[in-house]
Each structure stands twice: as structure tokens, then as C-alpha cells.
Amino acid sequence: MRAARIAVTLVIFGMLCCIGVYTLQYIPAFVVNQVLLQEEQGRALPKSVMEVLASQKGKPLFGDTKGELAKALSQEPLIDRFSISRKLPDKFSVKVALRPLEAILVVSEGDRVQKLMGLGGKNLYPIELADGTIYPDSVVRVVITPSYAAMIEDYGVDDGLVNVVRYLGSLEGNMSLITTVKYDNNSSNRLGRVVLQLASLHAEVCIREEVTPELLRKAIDVVASEERGQLHLDNEWTRYDVYASGIVRR
């Protein structure tokens, strides 16, 4: 008998909770007026994420709103994780973390950038052109051709590209001089054809064969010492080829 009374009490309590939550959806005081946003490292967020958060204004704080917001954020390719909490009477607090990327692939034909893709391991993540600056310059940008981009989208990222990105990530010292990295996988060199552009020096460094990070750092130092202070025409670039045996100015 006692067990039956407890069961009935629980059922009634559950019904009252459901009625209460349902009723809260229609109380004007509990309507979203603001979304408090925090990115884990204080970075900007993709435009699409900001639009999702802005669209919550005017929706009920209770009911299905929180679940719908969670579903929308889980579908954003650049969001790694997030948490959502209600702040009575009219706010959502949203904490998010951007997905860590090893590189941003710049799909370009000539001077025209067609699209951007994030690379994490062997996974590709689409990035809107307008969101190209949300990741810091420490995330290397690698320029690839549209045909190569199509290949890795269809068949997966090859080990060559992964090796190049991790190789570039191991560089230190004067690597801040590198403004653009161009990669072409069609090469007998195990790294593929890698060209580093140093815009402030009007110089290009082409890695002609596999070299150690230490040797490449020394090569960049040589280029910097030779080209710094030199007068260059706008379209004049000096090319350097780096081999395991040394560096050659062309």
C-alpha cells in the first residue's frame, strides 16, 4: 500500500513538473533577451555561430529552446565543444571552444581564393571566407590548387600533406617571416614541392629536397640577412632553393 502511495505521488509530482515547465514557456518574463557568450580563448567565432546565437532572442527560455540551440551548435564544423546554461530570468550563458586546427588550407587559383578548409589530423572542416581570420597567424596557411583540394575532399587527406603541415609546425626562429606556404604534391621529393614566401623580404624559398628543420631555419636566417634592407621592385622576387647540402640563390 505504501509503495502504491509513493508511486502515485511520484506520478503526480512528475505531471506537475511537466505542467510547470510547459507553463514557463508562456510567461513573458522568461523570454530570452540576451545570450552571454564566452569563447575559451577569447577568440572571435564564425559568422554562422553568431547568427545562431542572435536568433535565440525572443524565444522561450524554457521548453525546447535549449535543446534546439545545442543541436544547432553541434552542427557547426568549427565548434569543438560547448555548454549552455539558463540565467534567470531572461538569459542563456553559452561557453564554446573552437576546434583546434593544424593548418588552414587556402584553395586558390592564381590570385583568387576559392575557399578555405581547416585541417586537423586527416580531417577537413569547411571555413567560410569571412571567417578566415578567426584563427591566429600561428596556425599555418597552406595554399593548394583547386584540383588537389578536390582530390583530398573525394579521397581523403594524404600522408604527404600531413607530413608537410607537421614539418612546418616544427619550425621556429625566423619562421614569423613566412607569409604564405604553397604546396604541390606532384613532386618526387617526399615532402612534395613546398614554396615559402617571405613578403617583407620579397623572397621565395623553395624546398627542393627533404631537409631538417634546423637546416631550413638556418636557410631562412641566410635569406633574411641577405635580403633585409635591399631595394626591390613591387614585382621583383628573389628565389632561393634549399637542398640538404645547402642553399642556392637564383
PDB file of C-alpha atoms in Angstrom:
ATOM      1  CA  MET A   1       0.000   0.000   0.000  1.00  0.00           C
ATOM      2  CA  ARG A   2       2.783   2.363   0.969  1.00  0.00           C
ATOM      3  CA  ALA A   3       4.599   1.572  -2.266  1.00  0.00           C
ATOM      4  CA  ALA A   4       1.436   2.378  -4.227  1.00  0.00           C
ATOM      5  CA  ARG A   5       1.100   5.742  -2.470  1.00  0.00           C
ATOM      6  CA  ILE A   6       4.745   6.582  -3.258  1.00  0.00           C
ATOM      7  CA  ALA A   7       4.217   5.621  -6.903  1.00  0.00           C
ATOM      8  CA  VAL A   8       1.106   7.802  -7.164  1.00  0.00           C
ATOM      9  CA  THR A   9       2.929  10.697  -5.501  1.00  0.00           C
ATOM     10  CA  LEU A  10       5.814  10.410  -7.954  1.00  0.00           C
ATOM     11  CA  VAL A  11       3.443  10.340 -10.918  1.00  0.00           C
ATOM     12  CA  ILE A  12       1.614  13.426  -9.670  1.00  0.00           C
ATOM     13  CA  PHE A  13       4.891  15.200  -8.970  1.00  0.00           C
ATOM     14  CA  GLY A  14       6.123  14.381 -12.490  1.00  0.00           C
ATOM     15  CA  MET A  15       2.909  15.670 -14.006  1.00  0.00           C
ATOM     16  CA  LEU A  16       3.153  18.903 -12.040  1.00  0.00           C
ATOM     17  CA  CYS A  17       6.759  19.380 -13.181  1.00  0.00           C
ATOM     18  CA  CYS A  18       5.750  18.889 -16.796  1.00  0.00           C
ATOM     19  CA  ILE A  19       2.884  21.324 -16.424  1.00  0.00           C
ATOM     20  CA  GLY A  20       5.217  23.788 -14.726  1.00  0.00           C
ATOM     21  CA  VAL A  21       7.857  23.633 -17.450  1.00  0.00           C
ATOM     22  CA  TYR A  22       5.170  23.875 -20.135  1.00  0.00           C
ATOM     23  CA  THR A  23       3.657  26.911 -18.409  1.00  0.00           C
ATOM     24  CA  LEU A  24       7.036  28.646 -18.086  1.00  0.00           C
ATOM     25  CA  GLN A  25       7.270  28.772 -21.880  1.00  0.00           C
ATOM     26  CA  TYR A  26       4.414  31.238 -21.988  1.00  0.00           C
ATOM     27  CA  ILE A  27       5.419  33.582 -19.180  1.00  0.00           C
ATOM     28  CA  PRO A  28       6.755  36.827 -20.758  1.00  0.00           C
ATOM     29  CA  ALA A  29       9.368  37.249 -18.015  1.00  0.00           C
ATOM     30  CA  PHE A  30      11.093  34.042 -19.144  1.00  0.00           C
ATOM     31  CA  VAL A  31      11.826  35.024 -22.748  1.00  0.00           C
ATOM     32  CA  VAL A  32      15.426  35.182 -23.978  1.00  0.00           C
ATOM     33  CA  ASN A  33      16.569  38.795 -24.038  1.00  0.00           C
ATOM     34  CA  GLN A  34      20.334  38.211 -24.124  1.00  0.00           C
ATOM     35  CA  VAL A  35      22.901  35.500 -24.859  1.00  0.00           C
ATOM     36  CA  LEU A  36      26.071  35.761 -22.763  1.00  0.00           C
ATOM     37  CA  LEU A  37      28.894  34.374 -24.915  1.00  0.00           C
ATOM     38  CA  GLN A  38      32.376  33.256 -23.932  1.00  0.00           C
ATOM     39  CA  GLU A  39      34.944  31.613 -26.204  1.00  0.00           C
ATOM     40  CA  GLU A  40      37.523  29.629 -24.254  1.00  0.00           C
ATOM     41  CA  GLN A  41      40.494  31.655 -25.521  1.00  0.00           C
ATOM     42  CA  GLY A  42      38.699  34.927 -26.146  1.00  0.00           C
ATOM     43  CA  ARG A  43      38.661  34.476 -29.934  1.00  0.00           C
ATOM     44  CA  ALA A  44      36.031  35.572 -32.418  1.00  0.00           C
ATOM     45  CA  LEU A  45      33.519  32.978 -33.566  1.00  0.00           C
ATOM     46  CA  PRO A  46      32.328  32.008 -37.058  1.00  0.00           C
ATOM     47  CA  LYS A  47      29.635  34.216 -38.520  1.00  0.00           C
ATOM     48  CA  SER A  48      27.178  31.311 -38.691  1.00  0.00           C
ATOM     49  CA  VAL A  49      27.591  30.653 -34.947  1.00  0.00           C
ATOM     50  CA  MET A  50      26.919  34.297 -34.133  1.00  0.00           C
ATOM     51  CA  GLU A  51      23.779  34.170 -36.273  1.00  0.00           C
ATOM     52  CA  VAL A  52      22.551  31.063 -34.432  1.00  0.00           C
ATOM     53  CA  LEU A  53      23.071  32.763 -31.068  1.00  0.00           C
ATOM     54  CA  ALA A  54      21.438  36.007 -32.202  1.00  0.00           C
ATOM     55  CA  SER A  55      18.387  34.064 -33.399  1.00  0.00           C
ATOM     56  CA  GLN A  56      17.631  32.947 -29.830  1.00  0.00           C
ATOM     57  CA  LYS A  57      16.418  36.398 -28.798  1.00  0.00           C
ATOM     58  CA  GLY A  58      12.679  36.396 -28.197  1.00  0.00           C
ATOM     59  CA  LYS A  59      12.418  32.620 -27.782  1.00  0.00           C
ATOM     60  CA  PRO A  60      11.180  30.956 -24.568  1.00  0.00           C
ATOM     61  CA  LEU A  61      13.965  30.390 -22.034  1.00  0.00           C
ATOM     62  CA  PHE A  62      12.385  27.033 -21.163  1.00  0.00           C
ATOM     63  CA  GLY A  63      10.856  24.308 -23.285  1.00  0.00           C
ATOM     64  CA  ASP A  64      12.712  23.027 -26.345  1.00  0.00           C
ATOM     65  CA  THR A  65      14.808  26.158 -26.920  1.00  0.00           C
ATOM     66  CA  LYS A  66      17.935  24.941 -25.116  1.00  0.00           C
ATOM     67  CA  GLY A  67      17.872  21.592 -26.924  1.00  0.00           C
ATOM     68  CA  GLU A  68      17.392  23.251 -30.301  1.00  0.00           C
ATOM     69  CA  LEU A  69      20.315  25.601 -29.610  1.00  0.00           C
ATOM     70  CA  ALA A  70      22.515  22.657 -28.605  1.00  0.00           C
ATOM     71  CA  LYS A  71      21.609  20.825 -31.817  1.00  0.00           C
ATOM     72  CA  ALA A  72      22.435  23.878 -33.935  1.00  0.00           C
ATOM     73  CA  LEU A  73      25.836  24.363 -32.260  1.00  0.00           C
ATOM     74  CA  SER A  74      26.700  20.662 -32.605  1.00  0.00           C
ATOM     75  CA  GLN A  75      26.313  21.017 -36.373  1.00  0.00           C
ATOM     76  CA  GLU A  76      28.872  23.845 -36.595  1.00  0.00           C
ATOM     77  CA  PRO A  77      32.100  22.324 -38.019  1.00  0.00           C
ATOM     78  CA  LEU A  78      34.488  24.707 -36.227  1.00  0.00           C
ATOM     79  CA  ILE A  79      32.970  24.266 -32.754  1.00  0.00           C
ATOM     80  CA  ASP A  80      34.844  21.661 -30.705  1.00  0.00           C
ATOM     81  CA  ARG A  81      32.735  21.732 -27.549  1.00  0.00           C
ATOM     82  CA  PHE A  82      30.192  23.936 -25.806  1.00  0.00           C
ATOM     83  CA  SER A  83      27.999  24.261 -22.759  1.00  0.00           C
ATOM     84  CA  ILE A  84      24.672  26.069 -22.346  1.00  0.00           C
ATOM     85  CA  SER A  85      23.032  27.190 -19.116  1.00  0.00           C
ATOM     86  CA  ARG A  86      19.992  29.296 -18.284  1.00  0.00           C
ATOM     87  CA  LYS A  87      20.434  32.510 -16.323  1.00  0.00           C
ATOM     88  CA  LEU A  88      17.119  33.584 -14.855  1.00  0.00           C
ATOM     89  CA  PRO A  89      15.039  35.346 -15.802  1.00  0.00           C
ATOM     90  CA  ASP A  90      15.936  36.003 -19.457  1.00  0.00           C
ATOM     91  CA  LYS A  91      19.458  34.903 -20.444  1.00  0.00           C
ATOM     92  CA  PHE A  92      21.377  31.987 -21.919  1.00  0.00           C
ATOM     93  CA  SER A  93      25.036  31.624 -20.983  1.00  0.00           C
ATOM     94  CA  VAL A  94      26.973  29.887 -23.769  1.00  0.00           C
ATOM     95  CA  LYS A  95      30.603  28.809 -23.470  1.00  0.00           C
ATOM     96  CA  VAL A  96      32.312  27.447 -26.578  1.00  0.00           C
ATOM     97  CA  ALA A  97      35.741  26.322 -27.725  1.00  0.00           C
ATOM     98  CA  LEU A  98      36.913  26.485 -31.327  1.00  0.00           C
ATOM     99  CA  ARG A  99      38.178  23.278 -32.877  1.00  0.00           C
ATOM    100  CA  PRO A 100      41.999  23.117 -32.796  1.00  0.00           C
ATOM    101  CA  LEU A 101      43.460  23.132 -36.314  1.00  0.00           C
ATOM    102  CA  GLU A 102      46.926  22.258 -37.542  1.00  0.00           C
ATOM    103  CA  ALA A 103      46.573  24.322 -40.722  1.00  0.00           C
ATOM    104  CA  ILE A 104      44.189  26.341 -42.828  1.00  0.00           C
ATOM    105  CA  LEU A 105      44.171  25.229 -46.467  1.00  0.00           C
ATOM    106  CA  VAL A 106      43.717  28.123 -48.885  1.00  0.00           C
ATOM    107  CA  VAL A 107      42.295  26.816 -52.158  1.00  0.00           C
ATOM    108  CA  SER A 108      43.474  29.317 -54.720  1.00  0.00           C
ATOM    109  CA  GLU A 109      43.730  29.666 -58.470  1.00  0.00           C
ATOM    110  CA  GLY A 110      46.067  32.498 -59.344  1.00  0.00           C
ATOM    111  CA  ASP A 111      45.291  35.392 -57.022  1.00  0.00           C
ATOM    112  CA  ARG A 112      41.675  34.319 -56.475  1.00  0.00           C
ATOM    113  CA  VAL A 113      40.891  32.445 -53.285  1.00  0.00           C
ATOM    114  CA  GLN A 114      38.055  29.990 -53.931  1.00  0.00           C
ATOM    115  CA  LYS A 115      37.528  28.580 -50.454  1.00  0.00           C
ATOM    116  CA  LEU A 116      39.131  27.713 -47.134  1.00  0.00           C
ATOM    117  CA  MET A 117      39.343  24.410 -45.286  1.00  0.00           C
ATOM    118  CA  GLY A 118      40.619  23.634 -41.810  1.00  0.00           C
ATOM    119  CA  LEU A 119      42.922  20.644 -41.343  1.00  0.00           C
ATOM    120  CA  GLY A 120      43.010  18.694 -38.099  1.00  0.00           C
ATOM    121  CA  GLY A 121      44.879  15.409 -38.396  1.00  0.00           C
ATOM    122  CA  LYS A 122      43.391  13.959 -41.571  1.00  0.00           C
ATOM    123  CA  ASN A 123      40.016  15.639 -41.144  1.00  0.00           C
ATOM    124  CA  LEU A 124      38.838  18.588 -43.237  1.00  0.00           C
ATOM    125  CA  TYR A 125      36.488  21.267 -41.936  1.00  0.00           C
ATOM    126  CA  PRO A 126      34.859  23.903 -44.170  1.00  0.00           C
ATOM    127  CA  ILE A 127      35.621  27.528 -43.292  1.00  0.00           C
ATOM    128  CA  GLU A 128      33.681  30.446 -44.708  1.00  0.00           C
ATOM    129  CA  LEU A 129      35.884  33.030 -46.410  1.00  0.00           C
ATOM    130  CA  ALA A 130      34.616  35.647 -43.958  1.00  0.00           C
ATOM    131  CA  ASP A 131      35.911  33.510 -41.064  1.00  0.00           C
ATOM    132  CA  GLY A 132      39.473  33.189 -42.345  1.00  0.00           C
ATOM    133  CA  THR A 133      40.904  35.456 -39.651  1.00  0.00           C
ATOM    134  CA  ILE A 134      39.382  33.905 -36.542  1.00  0.00           C
ATOM    135  CA  TYR A 135      42.409  31.615 -36.132  1.00  0.00           C
ATOM    136  CA  PRO A 136      45.729  33.254 -35.166  1.00  0.00           C
ATOM    137  CA  ASP A 137      48.693  33.557 -37.539  1.00  0.00           C
ATOM    138  CA  SER A 138      50.384  30.733 -35.619  1.00  0.00           C
ATOM    139  CA  VAL A 139      48.054  28.352 -37.482  1.00  0.00           C
ATOM    140  CA  VAL A 140      49.931  27.886 -40.754  1.00  0.00           C
ATOM    141  CA  ARG A 141      48.163  28.803 -44.013  1.00  0.00           C
ATOM    142  CA  VAL A 142      48.915  26.426 -46.883  1.00  0.00           C
ATOM    143  CA  VAL A 143      47.945  27.381 -50.434  1.00  0.00           C
ATOM    144  CA  ILE A 144      46.835  24.445 -52.599  1.00  0.00           C
ATOM    145  CA  THR A 145      45.343  24.131 -56.076  1.00  0.00           C
ATOM    146  CA  PRO A 146      41.617  23.500 -56.720  1.00  0.00           C
ATOM    147  CA  SER A 147      42.395  20.125 -58.331  1.00  0.00           C
ATOM    148  CA  TYR A 148      44.374  18.944 -55.302  1.00  0.00           C
ATOM    149  CA  ALA A 149      41.646  20.235 -52.984  1.00  0.00           C
ATOM    150  CA  ALA A 150      39.040  18.237 -54.914  1.00  0.00           C
ATOM    151  CA  MET A 151      41.205  15.133 -54.651  1.00  0.00           C
ATOM    152  CA  ILE A 152      41.599  15.258 -50.876  1.00  0.00           C
ATOM    153  CA  GLU A 153      37.910  16.037 -50.450  1.00  0.00           C
ATOM    154  CA  ASP A 154      36.954  12.995 -52.527  1.00  0.00           C
ATOM    155  CA  TYR A 155      39.611  10.508 -51.397  1.00  0.00           C
ATOM    156  CA  GLY A 156      40.830  11.835 -48.055  1.00  0.00           C
ATOM    157  CA  VAL A 157      43.892  13.719 -46.888  1.00  0.00           C
ATOM    158  CA  ASP A 158      47.151  12.043 -47.918  1.00  0.00           C
ATOM    159  CA  ASP A 159      50.141  11.488 -45.639  1.00  0.00           C
ATOM    160  CA  GLY A 160      52.226  13.915 -47.711  1.00  0.00           C
ATOM    161  CA  LEU A 161      50.115  16.916 -46.747  1.00  0.00           C
ATOM    162  CA  VAL A 162      50.006  15.854 -43.093  1.00  0.00           C
ATOM    163  CA  ASN A 163      53.806  15.498 -43.055  1.00  0.00           C
ATOM    164  CA  VAL A 164      54.306  18.940 -44.614  1.00  0.00           C
ATOM    165  CA  VAL A 165      51.971  20.639 -42.127  1.00  0.00           C
ATOM    166  CA  ARG A 166      53.629  18.990 -39.136  1.00  0.00           C
ATOM    167  CA  TYR A 167      57.064  19.741 -40.566  1.00  0.00           C
ATOM    168  CA  LEU A 168      56.156  23.429 -40.887  1.00  0.00           C
ATOM    169  CA  GLY A 169      54.699  23.398 -37.388  1.00  0.00           C
ATOM    170  CA  SER A 170      58.065  22.288 -36.004  1.00  0.00           C
ATOM    171  CA  LEU A 171      59.855  25.375 -37.354  1.00  0.00           C
ATOM    172  CA  GLU A 172      60.884  28.194 -35.050  1.00  0.00           C
ATOM    173  CA  GLY A 173      63.050  31.304 -35.112  1.00  0.00           C
ATOM    174  CA  ASN A 174      62.600  33.476 -38.204  1.00  0.00           C
ATOM    175  CA  MET A 175      59.547  31.477 -39.295  1.00  0.00           C
ATOM    176  CA  SER A 176      57.401  34.510 -38.472  1.00  0.00           C
ATOM    177  CA  LEU A 177      58.782  35.989 -41.719  1.00  0.00           C
ATOM    178  CA  ILE A 178      56.878  33.367 -43.718  1.00  0.00           C
ATOM    179  CA  THR A 179      53.653  34.907 -45.010  1.00  0.00           C
ATOM    180  CA  THR A 180      52.473  32.181 -47.401  1.00  0.00           C
ATOM    181  CA  VAL A 181      53.188  28.479 -47.888  1.00  0.00           C
ATOM    182  CA  LYS A 182      52.472  26.954 -51.289  1.00  0.00           C
ATOM    183  CA  TYR A 183      52.209  23.189 -51.544  1.00  0.00           C
ATOM    184  CA  ASP A 184      52.102  20.966 -54.597  1.00  0.00           C
ATOM    185  CA  ASN A 185      52.002  17.215 -54.037  1.00  0.00           C
ATOM    186  CA  ASN A 186      53.223  16.453 -57.581  1.00  0.00           C
ATOM    187  CA  SER A 187      56.913  16.049 -56.825  1.00  0.00           C
ATOM    188  CA  SER A 188      59.465  13.285 -56.494  1.00  0.00           C
ATOM    189  CA  ASN A 189      60.538  14.907 -53.225  1.00  0.00           C
ATOM    190  CA  ARG A 190      58.898  13.039 -50.325  1.00  0.00           C
ATOM    191  CA  LEU A 191      57.675  16.352 -48.902  1.00  0.00           C
ATOM    192  CA  GLY A 192      56.229  17.410 -52.233  1.00  0.00           C
ATOM    193  CA  ARG A 193      57.028  20.852 -53.628  1.00  0.00           C
ATOM    194  CA  VAL A 194      56.931  23.418 -50.838  1.00  0.00           C
ATOM    195  CA  VAL A 195      57.488  27.132 -51.513  1.00  0.00           C
ATOM    196  CA  LEU A 196      57.747  29.596 -48.642  1.00  0.00           C
ATOM    197  CA  GLN A 197      57.048  33.242 -49.424  1.00  0.00           C
ATOM    198  CA  LEU A 198      58.663  35.954 -47.298  1.00  0.00           C
ATOM    199  CA  ALA A 199      56.739  39.016 -48.460  1.00  0.00           C
ATOM    200  CA  SER A 200      58.617  41.557 -46.328  1.00  0.00           C
ATOM    201  CA  LEU A 201      61.876  40.434 -47.966  1.00  0.00           C
ATOM    202  CA  HIS A 202      60.455  39.914 -51.477  1.00  0.00           C
ATOM    203  CA  ALA A 203      61.924  36.404 -51.358  1.00  0.00           C
ATOM    204  CA  GLU A 204      60.743  32.849 -52.050  1.00  0.00           C
ATOM    205  CA  VAL A 205      62.348  29.793 -50.519  1.00  0.00           C
ATOM    206  CA  CYS A 206      61.745  26.549 -52.415  1.00  0.00           C
ATOM    207  CA  ILE A 207      62.458  23.317 -50.536  1.00  0.00           C
ATOM    208  CA  ARG A 208      63.920  21.186 -53.312  1.00  0.00           C
ATOM    209  CA  GLU A 209      64.505  18.060 -51.236  1.00  0.00           C
ATOM    210  CA  GLU A 210      63.852  16.852 -47.724  1.00  0.00           C
ATOM    211  CA  VAL A 211      65.846  18.888 -45.225  1.00  0.00           C
ATOM    212  CA  THR A 212      65.879  19.011 -41.449  1.00  0.00           C
ATOM    213  CA  PRO A 213      64.004  21.799 -39.657  1.00  0.00           C
ATOM    214  CA  GLU A 214      67.356  23.005 -38.280  1.00  0.00           C
ATOM    215  CA  LEU A 215      68.810  23.380 -41.783  1.00  0.00           C
ATOM    216  CA  LEU A 216      65.731  25.213 -43.031  1.00  0.00           C
ATOM    217  CA  ARG A 217      65.872  27.607 -40.087  1.00  0.00           C
ATOM    218  CA  LYS A 218      69.477  28.408 -40.956  1.00  0.00           C
ATOM    219  CA  ALA A 219      68.486  28.906 -44.600  1.00  0.00           C
ATOM    220  CA  ILE A 220      65.782  31.398 -43.578  1.00  0.00           C
ATOM    221  CA  ASP A 221      68.364  33.233 -41.468  1.00  0.00           C
ATOM    222  CA  VAL A 222      70.645  33.485 -44.513  1.00  0.00           C
ATOM    223  CA  VAL A 223      67.828  34.834 -46.689  1.00  0.00           C
ATOM    224  CA  ALA A 224      66.883  37.382 -44.028  1.00  0.00           C
ATOM    225  CA  SER A 225      70.456  38.641 -43.665  1.00  0.00           C
ATOM    226  CA  GLU A 226      70.933  38.923 -47.450  1.00  0.00           C
ATOM    227  CA  GLU A 227      67.592  40.495 -48.359  1.00  0.00           C
ATOM    228  CA  ARG A 228      66.875  42.732 -45.385  1.00  0.00           C
ATOM    229  CA  GLY A 229      67.380  46.338 -46.410  1.00  0.00           C
ATOM    230  CA  GLN A 230      67.616  45.515 -50.129  1.00  0.00           C
ATOM    231  CA  LEU A 231      65.562  47.643 -52.524  1.00  0.00           C
ATOM    232  CA  HIS A 232      63.082  45.593 -54.574  1.00  0.00           C
ATOM    233  CA  LEU A 233      60.582  46.493 -57.259  1.00  0.00           C
ATOM    234  CA  ASP A 234      56.990  45.541 -56.432  1.00  0.00           C
ATOM    235  CA  ASN A 235      57.013  42.521 -58.757  1.00  0.00           C
ATOM    236  CA  GLU A 236      60.627  41.534 -58.133  1.00  0.00           C
ATOM    237  CA  TRP A 237      61.144  38.443 -56.015  1.00  0.00           C
ATOM    238  CA  THR A 238      64.416  36.654 -55.286  1.00  0.00           C
ATOM    239  CA  ARG A 239      64.229  32.857 -55.244  1.00  0.00           C
ATOM    240  CA  TYR A 240      66.307  30.586 -53.067  1.00  0.00           C
ATOM    241  CA  ASP A 241      66.445  26.799 -53.463  1.00  0.00           C
ATOM    242  CA  VAL A 242      67.186  24.768 -50.344  1.00  0.00           C
ATOM    243  CA  TYR A 243      68.898  21.390 -50.612  1.00  0.00           C
ATOM    244  CA  ALA A 244      70.259  19.056 -47.972  1.00  0.00           C
ATOM    245  CA  SER A 245      73.724  20.257 -48.998  1.00  0.00           C
ATOM    246  CA  GLY A 246      72.945  23.983 -48.715  1.00  0.00           C
ATOM    247  CA  ILE A 247      71.083  26.958 -50.181  1.00  0.00           C
ATOM    248  CA  VAL A 248      71.336  28.404 -53.705  1.00  0.00           C
ATOM    249  CA  ARG A 249      70.251  31.915 -54.707  1.00  0.00           C
ATOM    250  CA  ARG A 250      68.641  32.063 -58.160  1.00  0.00           C
TER     251      ARG A 250
END
